[in-house]
XYZ file of C-alpha atoms in Angstrom:
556
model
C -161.135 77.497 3.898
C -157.988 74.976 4.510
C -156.075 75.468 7.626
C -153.460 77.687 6.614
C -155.581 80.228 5.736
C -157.243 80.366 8.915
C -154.214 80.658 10.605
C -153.426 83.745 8.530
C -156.856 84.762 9.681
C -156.683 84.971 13.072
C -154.104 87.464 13.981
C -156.223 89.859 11.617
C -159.337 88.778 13.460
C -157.683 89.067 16.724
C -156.469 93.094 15.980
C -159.585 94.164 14.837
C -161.001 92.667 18.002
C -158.756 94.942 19.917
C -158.857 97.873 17.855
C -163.116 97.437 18.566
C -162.536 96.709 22.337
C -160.492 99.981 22.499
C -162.940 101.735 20.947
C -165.772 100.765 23.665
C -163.857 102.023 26.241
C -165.897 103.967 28.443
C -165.281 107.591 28.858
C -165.114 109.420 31.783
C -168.050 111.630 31.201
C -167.981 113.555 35.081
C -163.836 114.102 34.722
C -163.561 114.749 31.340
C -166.525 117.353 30.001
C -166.608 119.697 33.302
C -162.821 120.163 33.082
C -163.226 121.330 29.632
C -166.098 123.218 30.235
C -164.659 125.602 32.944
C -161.245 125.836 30.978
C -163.803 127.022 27.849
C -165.459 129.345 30.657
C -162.283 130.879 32.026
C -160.717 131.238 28.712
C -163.643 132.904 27.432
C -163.064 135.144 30.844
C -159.755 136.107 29.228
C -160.938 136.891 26.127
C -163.629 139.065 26.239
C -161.908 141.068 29.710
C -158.283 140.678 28.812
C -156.873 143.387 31.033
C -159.274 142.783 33.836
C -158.012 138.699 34.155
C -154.473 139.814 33.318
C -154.328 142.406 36.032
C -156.143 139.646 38.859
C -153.511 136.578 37.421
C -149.885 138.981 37.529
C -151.034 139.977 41.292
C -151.938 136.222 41.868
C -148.704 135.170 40.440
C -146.696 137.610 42.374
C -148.512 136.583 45.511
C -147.757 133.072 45.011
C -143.943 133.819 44.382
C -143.562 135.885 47.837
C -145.391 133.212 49.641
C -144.927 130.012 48.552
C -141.528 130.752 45.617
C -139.732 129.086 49.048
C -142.099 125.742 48.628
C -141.916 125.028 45.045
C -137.904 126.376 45.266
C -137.127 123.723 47.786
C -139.296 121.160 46.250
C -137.954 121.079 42.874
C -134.340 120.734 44.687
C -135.711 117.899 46.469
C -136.523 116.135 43.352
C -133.366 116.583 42.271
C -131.588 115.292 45.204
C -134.414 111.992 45.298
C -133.450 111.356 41.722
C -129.638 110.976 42.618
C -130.618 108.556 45.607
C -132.459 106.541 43.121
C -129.823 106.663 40.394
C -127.184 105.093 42.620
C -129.537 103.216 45.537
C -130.200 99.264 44.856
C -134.013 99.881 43.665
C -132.681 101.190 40.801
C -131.893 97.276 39.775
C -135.696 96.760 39.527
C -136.426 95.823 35.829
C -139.510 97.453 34.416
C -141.959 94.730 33.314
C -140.217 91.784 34.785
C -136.786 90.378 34.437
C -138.126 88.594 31.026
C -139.677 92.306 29.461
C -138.219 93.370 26.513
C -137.753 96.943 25.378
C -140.141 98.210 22.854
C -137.994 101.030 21.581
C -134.225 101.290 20.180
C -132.147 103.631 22.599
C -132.000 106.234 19.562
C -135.936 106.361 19.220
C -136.119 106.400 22.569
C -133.900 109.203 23.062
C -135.175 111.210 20.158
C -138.582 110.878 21.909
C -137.332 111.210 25.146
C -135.835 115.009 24.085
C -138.702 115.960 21.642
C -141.429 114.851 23.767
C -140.209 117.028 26.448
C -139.146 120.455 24.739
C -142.000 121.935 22.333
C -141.164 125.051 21.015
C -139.880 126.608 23.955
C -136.347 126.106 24.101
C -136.027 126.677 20.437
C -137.149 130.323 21.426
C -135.724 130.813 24.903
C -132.126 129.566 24.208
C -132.182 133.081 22.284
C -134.173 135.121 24.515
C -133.895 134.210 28.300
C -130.410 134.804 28.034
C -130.660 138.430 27.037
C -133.520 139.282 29.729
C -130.951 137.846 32.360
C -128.047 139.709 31.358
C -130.142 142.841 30.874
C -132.269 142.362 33.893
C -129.627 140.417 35.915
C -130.818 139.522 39.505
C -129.458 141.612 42.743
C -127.862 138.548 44.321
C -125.778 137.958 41.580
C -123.977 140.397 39.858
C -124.618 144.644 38.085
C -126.680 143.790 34.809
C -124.592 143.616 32.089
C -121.510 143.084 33.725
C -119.109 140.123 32.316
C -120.533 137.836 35.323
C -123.851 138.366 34.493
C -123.311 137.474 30.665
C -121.950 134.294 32.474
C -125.001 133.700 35.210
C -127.633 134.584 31.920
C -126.717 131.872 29.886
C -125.989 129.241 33.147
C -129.069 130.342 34.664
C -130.797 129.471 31.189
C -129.368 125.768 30.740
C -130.544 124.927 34.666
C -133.977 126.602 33.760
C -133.625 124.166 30.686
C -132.058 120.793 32.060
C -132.318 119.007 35.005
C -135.073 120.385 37.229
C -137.806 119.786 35.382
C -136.436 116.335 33.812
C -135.693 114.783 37.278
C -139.112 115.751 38.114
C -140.248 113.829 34.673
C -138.108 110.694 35.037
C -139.224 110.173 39.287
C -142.910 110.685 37.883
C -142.035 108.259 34.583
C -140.422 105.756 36.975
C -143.299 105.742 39.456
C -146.295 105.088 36.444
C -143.968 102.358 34.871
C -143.975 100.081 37.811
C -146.864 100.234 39.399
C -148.622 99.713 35.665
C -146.358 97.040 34.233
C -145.085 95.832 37.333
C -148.369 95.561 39.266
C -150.680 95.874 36.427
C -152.574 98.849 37.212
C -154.384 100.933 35.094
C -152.162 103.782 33.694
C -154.162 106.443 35.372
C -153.988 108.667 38.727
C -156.442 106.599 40.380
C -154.458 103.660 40.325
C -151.426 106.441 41.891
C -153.919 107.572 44.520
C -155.023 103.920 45.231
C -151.262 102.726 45.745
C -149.967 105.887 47.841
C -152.664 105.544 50.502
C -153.802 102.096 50.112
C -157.120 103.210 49.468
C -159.787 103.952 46.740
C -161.664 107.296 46.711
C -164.024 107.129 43.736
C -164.972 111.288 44.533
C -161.549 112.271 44.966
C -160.181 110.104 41.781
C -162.576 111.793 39.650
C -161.665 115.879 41.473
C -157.836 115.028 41.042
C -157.905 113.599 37.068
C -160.501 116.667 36.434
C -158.277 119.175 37.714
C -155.361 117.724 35.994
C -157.048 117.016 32.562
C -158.128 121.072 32.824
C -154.524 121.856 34.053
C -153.282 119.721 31.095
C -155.202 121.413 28.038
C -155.335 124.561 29.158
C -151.271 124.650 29.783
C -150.640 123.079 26.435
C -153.302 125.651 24.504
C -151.108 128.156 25.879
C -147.708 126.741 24.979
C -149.091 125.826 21.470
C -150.676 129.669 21.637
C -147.149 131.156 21.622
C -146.184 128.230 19.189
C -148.343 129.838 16.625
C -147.100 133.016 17.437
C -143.572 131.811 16.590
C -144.676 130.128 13.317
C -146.120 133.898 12.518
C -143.561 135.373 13.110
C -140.903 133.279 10.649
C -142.966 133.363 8.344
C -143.154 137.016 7.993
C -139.187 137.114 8.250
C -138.320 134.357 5.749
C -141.478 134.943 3.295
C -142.819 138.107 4.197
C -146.023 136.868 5.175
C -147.589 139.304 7.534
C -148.785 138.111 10.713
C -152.747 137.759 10.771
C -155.560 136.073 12.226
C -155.766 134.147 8.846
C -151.856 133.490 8.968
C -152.657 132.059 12.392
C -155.532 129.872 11.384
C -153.884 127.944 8.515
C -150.890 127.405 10.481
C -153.345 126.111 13.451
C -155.379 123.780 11.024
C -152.058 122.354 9.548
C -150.671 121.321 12.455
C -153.388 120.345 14.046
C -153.954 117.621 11.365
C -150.525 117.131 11.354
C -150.185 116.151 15.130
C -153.479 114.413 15.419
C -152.745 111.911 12.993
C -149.471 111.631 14.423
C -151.518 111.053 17.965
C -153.493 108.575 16.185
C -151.069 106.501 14.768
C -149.939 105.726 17.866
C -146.842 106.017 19.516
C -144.634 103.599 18.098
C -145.544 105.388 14.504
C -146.354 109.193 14.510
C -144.175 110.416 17.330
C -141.516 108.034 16.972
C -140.950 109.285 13.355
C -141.512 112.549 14.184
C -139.203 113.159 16.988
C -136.664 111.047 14.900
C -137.169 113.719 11.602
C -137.060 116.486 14.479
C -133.542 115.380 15.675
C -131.883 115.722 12.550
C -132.921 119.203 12.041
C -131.929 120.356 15.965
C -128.394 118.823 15.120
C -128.037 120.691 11.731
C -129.264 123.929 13.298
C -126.852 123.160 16.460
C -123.649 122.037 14.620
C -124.254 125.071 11.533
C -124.726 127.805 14.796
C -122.033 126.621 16.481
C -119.472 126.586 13.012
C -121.169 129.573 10.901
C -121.182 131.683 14.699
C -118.673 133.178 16.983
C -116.980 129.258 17.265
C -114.448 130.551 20.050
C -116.961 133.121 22.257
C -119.526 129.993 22.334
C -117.194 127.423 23.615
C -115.543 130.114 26.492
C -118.994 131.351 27.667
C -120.484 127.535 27.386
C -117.704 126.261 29.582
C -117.806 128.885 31.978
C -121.669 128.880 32.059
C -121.389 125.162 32.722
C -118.896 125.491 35.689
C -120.540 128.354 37.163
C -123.863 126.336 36.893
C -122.238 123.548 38.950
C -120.878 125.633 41.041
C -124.315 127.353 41.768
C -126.913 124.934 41.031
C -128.241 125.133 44.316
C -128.518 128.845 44.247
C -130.349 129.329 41.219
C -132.974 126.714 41.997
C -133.793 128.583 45.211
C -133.266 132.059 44.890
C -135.254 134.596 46.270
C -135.402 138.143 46.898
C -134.393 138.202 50.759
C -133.170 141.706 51.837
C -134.179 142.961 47.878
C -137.972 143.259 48.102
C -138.294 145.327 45.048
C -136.301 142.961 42.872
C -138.973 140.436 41.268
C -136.409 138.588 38.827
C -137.138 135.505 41.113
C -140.927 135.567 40.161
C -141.226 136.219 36.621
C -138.347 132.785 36.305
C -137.716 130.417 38.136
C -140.500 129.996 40.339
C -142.857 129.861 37.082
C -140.429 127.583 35.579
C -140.261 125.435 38.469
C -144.718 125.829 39.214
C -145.237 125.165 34.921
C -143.022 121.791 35.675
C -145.005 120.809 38.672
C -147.952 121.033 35.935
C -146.486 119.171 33.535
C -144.556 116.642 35.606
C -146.920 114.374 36.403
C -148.781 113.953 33.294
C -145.333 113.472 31.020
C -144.133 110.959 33.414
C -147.707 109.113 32.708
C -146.826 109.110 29.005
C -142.664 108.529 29.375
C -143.549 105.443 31.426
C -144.918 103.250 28.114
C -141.532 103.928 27.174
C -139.727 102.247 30.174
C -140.948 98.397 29.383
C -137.832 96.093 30.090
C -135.132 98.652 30.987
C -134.219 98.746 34.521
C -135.472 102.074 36.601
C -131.716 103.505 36.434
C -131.713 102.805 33.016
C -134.842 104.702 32.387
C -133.660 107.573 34.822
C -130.276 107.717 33.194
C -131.768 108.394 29.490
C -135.261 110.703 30.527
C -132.852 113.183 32.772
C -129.241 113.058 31.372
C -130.043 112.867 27.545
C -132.308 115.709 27.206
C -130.824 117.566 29.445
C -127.226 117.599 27.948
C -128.943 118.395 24.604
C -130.619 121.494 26.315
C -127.001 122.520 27.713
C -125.424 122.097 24.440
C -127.912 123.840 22.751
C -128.297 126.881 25.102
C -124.627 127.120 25.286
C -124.800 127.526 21.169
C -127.913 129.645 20.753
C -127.246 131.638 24.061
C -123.611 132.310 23.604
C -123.940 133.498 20.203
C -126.990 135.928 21.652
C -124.877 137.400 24.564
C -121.727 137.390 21.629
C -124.092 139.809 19.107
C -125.025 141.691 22.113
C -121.799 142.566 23.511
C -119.940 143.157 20.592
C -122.350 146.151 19.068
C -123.551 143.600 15.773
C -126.825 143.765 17.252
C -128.715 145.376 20.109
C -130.875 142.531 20.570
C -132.002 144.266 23.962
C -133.391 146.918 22.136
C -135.243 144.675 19.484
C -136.610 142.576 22.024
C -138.268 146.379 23.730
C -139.420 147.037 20.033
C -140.032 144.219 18.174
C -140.961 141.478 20.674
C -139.202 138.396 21.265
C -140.765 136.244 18.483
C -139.456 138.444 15.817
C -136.523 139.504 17.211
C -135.256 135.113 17.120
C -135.445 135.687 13.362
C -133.177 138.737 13.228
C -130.870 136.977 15.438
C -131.027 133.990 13.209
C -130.411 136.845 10.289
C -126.957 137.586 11.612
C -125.753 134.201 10.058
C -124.385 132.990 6.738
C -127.282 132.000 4.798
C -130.242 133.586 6.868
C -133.170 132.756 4.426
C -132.170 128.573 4.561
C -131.733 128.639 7.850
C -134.805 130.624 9.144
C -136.868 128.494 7.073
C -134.986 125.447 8.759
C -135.456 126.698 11.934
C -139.387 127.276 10.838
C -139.464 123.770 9.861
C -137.781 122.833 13.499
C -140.540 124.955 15.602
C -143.384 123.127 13.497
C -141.923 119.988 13.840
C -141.647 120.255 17.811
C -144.744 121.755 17.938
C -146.096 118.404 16.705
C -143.758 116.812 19.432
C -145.128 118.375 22.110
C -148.750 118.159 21.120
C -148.937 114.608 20.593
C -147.592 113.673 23.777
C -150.022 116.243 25.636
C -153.158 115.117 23.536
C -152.278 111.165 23.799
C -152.119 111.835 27.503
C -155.186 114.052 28.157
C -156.999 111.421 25.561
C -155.787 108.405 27.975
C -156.890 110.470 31.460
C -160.347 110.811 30.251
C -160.814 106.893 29.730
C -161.428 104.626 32.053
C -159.394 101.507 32.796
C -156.359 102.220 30.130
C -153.077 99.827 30.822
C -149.974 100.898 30.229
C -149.768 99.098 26.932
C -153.612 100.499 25.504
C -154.064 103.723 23.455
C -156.421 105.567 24.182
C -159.771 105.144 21.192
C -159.089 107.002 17.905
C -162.158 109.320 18.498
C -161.074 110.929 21.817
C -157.603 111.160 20.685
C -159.190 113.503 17.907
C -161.741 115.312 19.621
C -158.883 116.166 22.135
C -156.595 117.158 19.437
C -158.868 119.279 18.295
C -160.103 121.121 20.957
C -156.115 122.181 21.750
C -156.045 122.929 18.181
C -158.988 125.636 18.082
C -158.442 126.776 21.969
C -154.249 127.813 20.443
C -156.023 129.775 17.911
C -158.671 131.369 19.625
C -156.602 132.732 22.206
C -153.870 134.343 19.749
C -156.105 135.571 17.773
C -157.842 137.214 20.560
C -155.123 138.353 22.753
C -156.212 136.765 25.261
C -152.986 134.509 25.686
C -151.004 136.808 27.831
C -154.039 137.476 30.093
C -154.621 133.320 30.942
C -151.214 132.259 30.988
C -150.842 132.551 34.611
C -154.001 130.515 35.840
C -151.989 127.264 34.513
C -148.849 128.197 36.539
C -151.208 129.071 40.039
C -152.348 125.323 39.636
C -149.002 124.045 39.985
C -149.372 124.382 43.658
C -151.776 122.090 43.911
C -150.478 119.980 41.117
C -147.341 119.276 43.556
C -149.925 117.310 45.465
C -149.584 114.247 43.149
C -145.996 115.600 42.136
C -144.984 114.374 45.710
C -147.413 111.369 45.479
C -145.002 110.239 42.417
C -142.427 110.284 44.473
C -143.748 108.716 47.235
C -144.984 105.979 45.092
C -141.751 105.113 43.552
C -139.850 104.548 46.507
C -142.711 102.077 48.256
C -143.116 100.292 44.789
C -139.299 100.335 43.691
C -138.024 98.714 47.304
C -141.043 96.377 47.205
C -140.661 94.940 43.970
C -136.930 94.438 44.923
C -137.557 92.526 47.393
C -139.613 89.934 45.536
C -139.314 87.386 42.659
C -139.076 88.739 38.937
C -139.094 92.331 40.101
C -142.504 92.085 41.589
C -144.095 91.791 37.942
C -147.678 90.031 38.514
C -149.527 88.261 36.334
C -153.134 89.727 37.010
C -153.861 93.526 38.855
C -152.612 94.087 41.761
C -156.191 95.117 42.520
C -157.244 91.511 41.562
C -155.207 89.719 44.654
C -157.335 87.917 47.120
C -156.373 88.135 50.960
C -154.206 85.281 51.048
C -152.492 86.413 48.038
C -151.205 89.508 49.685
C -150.740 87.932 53.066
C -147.919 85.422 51.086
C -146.673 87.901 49.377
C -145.556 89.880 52.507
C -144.096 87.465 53.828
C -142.051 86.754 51.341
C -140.882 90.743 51.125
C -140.220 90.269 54.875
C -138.436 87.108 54.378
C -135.986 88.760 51.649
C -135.463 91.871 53.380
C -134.231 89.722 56.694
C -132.072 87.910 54.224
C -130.710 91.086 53.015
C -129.845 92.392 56.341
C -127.952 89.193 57.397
């Protein structure tokens, strides 16, 4: 073999060397199976005594709103007030990786993933429904239901539900993995956040806190992919007239399943990235053909208005309660479940967000995961909501009524009927909902795949045969539980544990702002060449000193 050929060779050897290391990673056997065994357990619960576990979560949920809605209220303003310090404080100069990192992603694929990854289904639904429910059901603090004002608050109140809460929450959480793995070389994992917030490693309490997030994690996605499948049903039976059935259900759950966990497998510079990119061009079609083929001139009054009265009012509809209107319990079936189901999901996005920060700085990355998806979710809600409050109020449709009648699934499609075209563009919009279905199970099963591995760097994926066996537990769990019923009865369980998910929520936060000002204050943005974990004594001794020395210097 001559000497070219080796060198051809080697890079081949040296992949399949990885690809084989990756495989032997070890999994983590205590986190991993027990989580999945009590979420199997409690979902079971729900199954076979629906009404009994529905009844017990609703009074659980309504507890938690009454007394602790103030906590997660103020909290997620909090966020959102730590992500503007950030955005326009010096830390934010820190380069992600080093001053010598280079990105890894295009700012379109980044955005496109950045939006997609984020979303699911949900907003493709919700832009349409939570709208209605808030101008029908409008809260006491705010205006008479129905009144012009509250057609205004419903579709404001929806974008804020939409936007920036949840994706400052996202991006502080993002920003906080991304240094202290590519930075200071951890492992991307919450052990290595634990480890950096109090300076010390709990083996007992690693393994509790990535259990109860890993159970958190699938059961909260089984759900959200649950009413996915629901959706998929459902548009199928209005642009085909397929009827909805267990059997519709299960192809539709099979399909995507191998749709997403190939996607998942591929990795995320392939699957998602061409995903989310294919899922882009259909939300703009949808967004720009709504917003020509609708009512053009109602959408852009009620979008601007919504938008001013939202920054009027953001602080009010992030914290409000039902002081002095006990009986009204609009603030507990929104937004503290939006703001709890964020809390959930928070932590574990900003895990998988941060691969995508490598050599931007941390405004830069801040900028694009909160302002770019969440001016897409404006725009869109403004469209799909204003057109919804538009068929309302003028008598072409009494969506309120379909909604009591039909449900809220089916009652999308008949909205989507009102419009030029109705069979291409439900079967668009079908094509949309599978499509960020895929988006938001990939994500969800890459990170639940990476959690229950030990020793994964920012940089790793997770082996090929967890990311499946993950993939496909979500899979079957978002069948079983629509084609049981049980989905309704479990749902709240996931939000409860967004209490104590806030627990590493804050730790994010806490995390960012030690690592962000350290790494400032040192050479290359505090990018090492080994672990952190690796540094002798002396190593950490000099390189306190040399923080000290440049935060003197900064003072002078």
């Amino acid at each position: 073999m001559n000497k070219k050929t080796i060198t051809c060779w080697q890079p081949i050897q040296w992949m399949c060397f990885m690809e084989n290391s990756m495989e032997k990673k070890k999994i983590n056997k205590i986190a991993f199976w027990p989580a999945i065994i009590i979420l199997l357990c409690f979902i079971a619960a729900g199954i076979v005594w629906t009404e009994q576990v529905g009844a017990i979560m609703t009074k659980l949920l309504y507890g938690m709103a009454n007394f602790f809605g103030a906590y997660i209220n103020i909290l997620s303003l909090v966020f959102i007030i730590l992500a503007v310090v950030f955005l326009i404080g010096r830390y934010g100069d820190v380069v992600i990786g080093g001053k010598e990192a280079k990105p890894e992603y295009s700012m379109p694929s980044w955005c496109a993933m950045s939006i997609c990854s984020g979303i699911g289904t949900g907003l493709l639904f919700w832009a349409m429904g939570e709208p209605i429910f808030h101008y029908m059901t409008t809260p006491a603090a705010i205006a008479a239901a129905g009144s012009r004002r509250a057609g205004i608050f419903a579709v404001s109140q929806a974008m804020w539900d939409w936007s920036f809460v949840q994706y400052c929450m996202y991006a502080i959480c993002g920003a906080a993995f991304a240094i202290i793995c590519f930075n200071r070389k951890r492992s991307l994992s919450f052990a290595s956040l634990i480890e950096c917030a109090t300076g010390k490693s709990n083996k007992h309490l690693n393994m509790l806190i990535t259990a109860v997030v890993i159970f958190c994690l699938m059961g909260a996605t089984s759900n959200s992919m649950g009413v996915g499948l629901m959706q998929i049903g459902a548009g199928l039976e209005a642009a085909f007239g397929i009827p909805q059935s267990s059997v519709t259900w299960l192809i539709a759950a099979v399909g995507i399943t191998i749709v997403f966990v190939l996607s998942c497998v591929s990795g995320i510079g392939k699957g998602l990235k061409y995903i989310s990119t294919a899922c882009m061009y259909f939300f703009i079609f949808l967004l720009v053909y709504v917003f020509i083929c609708g009512n053009t001139e109602f959408i852009t009054k009620i979008t601007s208005e919504s938008i001013g009265f939202m920054i009027d009012n953001f602080g009010t509809m992030t914290t409000m309660m039902n002081a002095m209107a006990p009986k009204d319990k609009w603030f507990a079936d929104w937004i503290v479940q939006y703001w709890s189901s964020f809390i959930v999901y928070a932590p574990v996005i900003g895990l998988f967000l941060a691969r995508m920060g490598k050599g931007r700085t941390v405004r830069t990355f801040m900028l694009v995961q909160i302002l770019v998806p969440s001016i897409f979710c404006v725009l869109w809600i403004g469209v799909f909501g204003g057109q919804t409050i538009f068929l309302q109020t003028s008598g072409t449709l009494n969506i309120w009524k379909a909604v009591n009648t039909s449900g809220m699934q089916a009652t999308v499609f008949q909205i989507l009927g009102t419009l030029p075209g109705s069979k291409l563009i439900i079967l668009m919009f079908l094509i949309t909902v599978t499509l960020s279905f895929c988006t938001l199970a990939d994500p969800m099963a890459s990170v639940a795949a990476t959690l229950s591995v030990d020793g994964m760097n920012a940089d790793d994926e997770a082996p090929r045969t967890q990311k499946i066996l993950v993939g496909c537990i979500l899979g079957g769990t978002a069948y079983t539980l629509v084609a049981t019923g049980g989905i309704n009865s479990v749902r709240g369980m996931f939000t409860l544990v967004g209490l104590l998910q806030s627990v590493a929520l804050i730790l994010c936060a806490m995390v960012l702002f030690k690592y962000a000002k350290r790494c400032y204050r040192l050479p290359n943005c505090g990018c090492l060449e080994k672990s952190e974990a690796e540094m002798t004594k002396e190593e950490r001794e000099a390189e306190e000193v040399e923080v000290k020395k440049n935060e003197w210097m900064s003072i002078r």
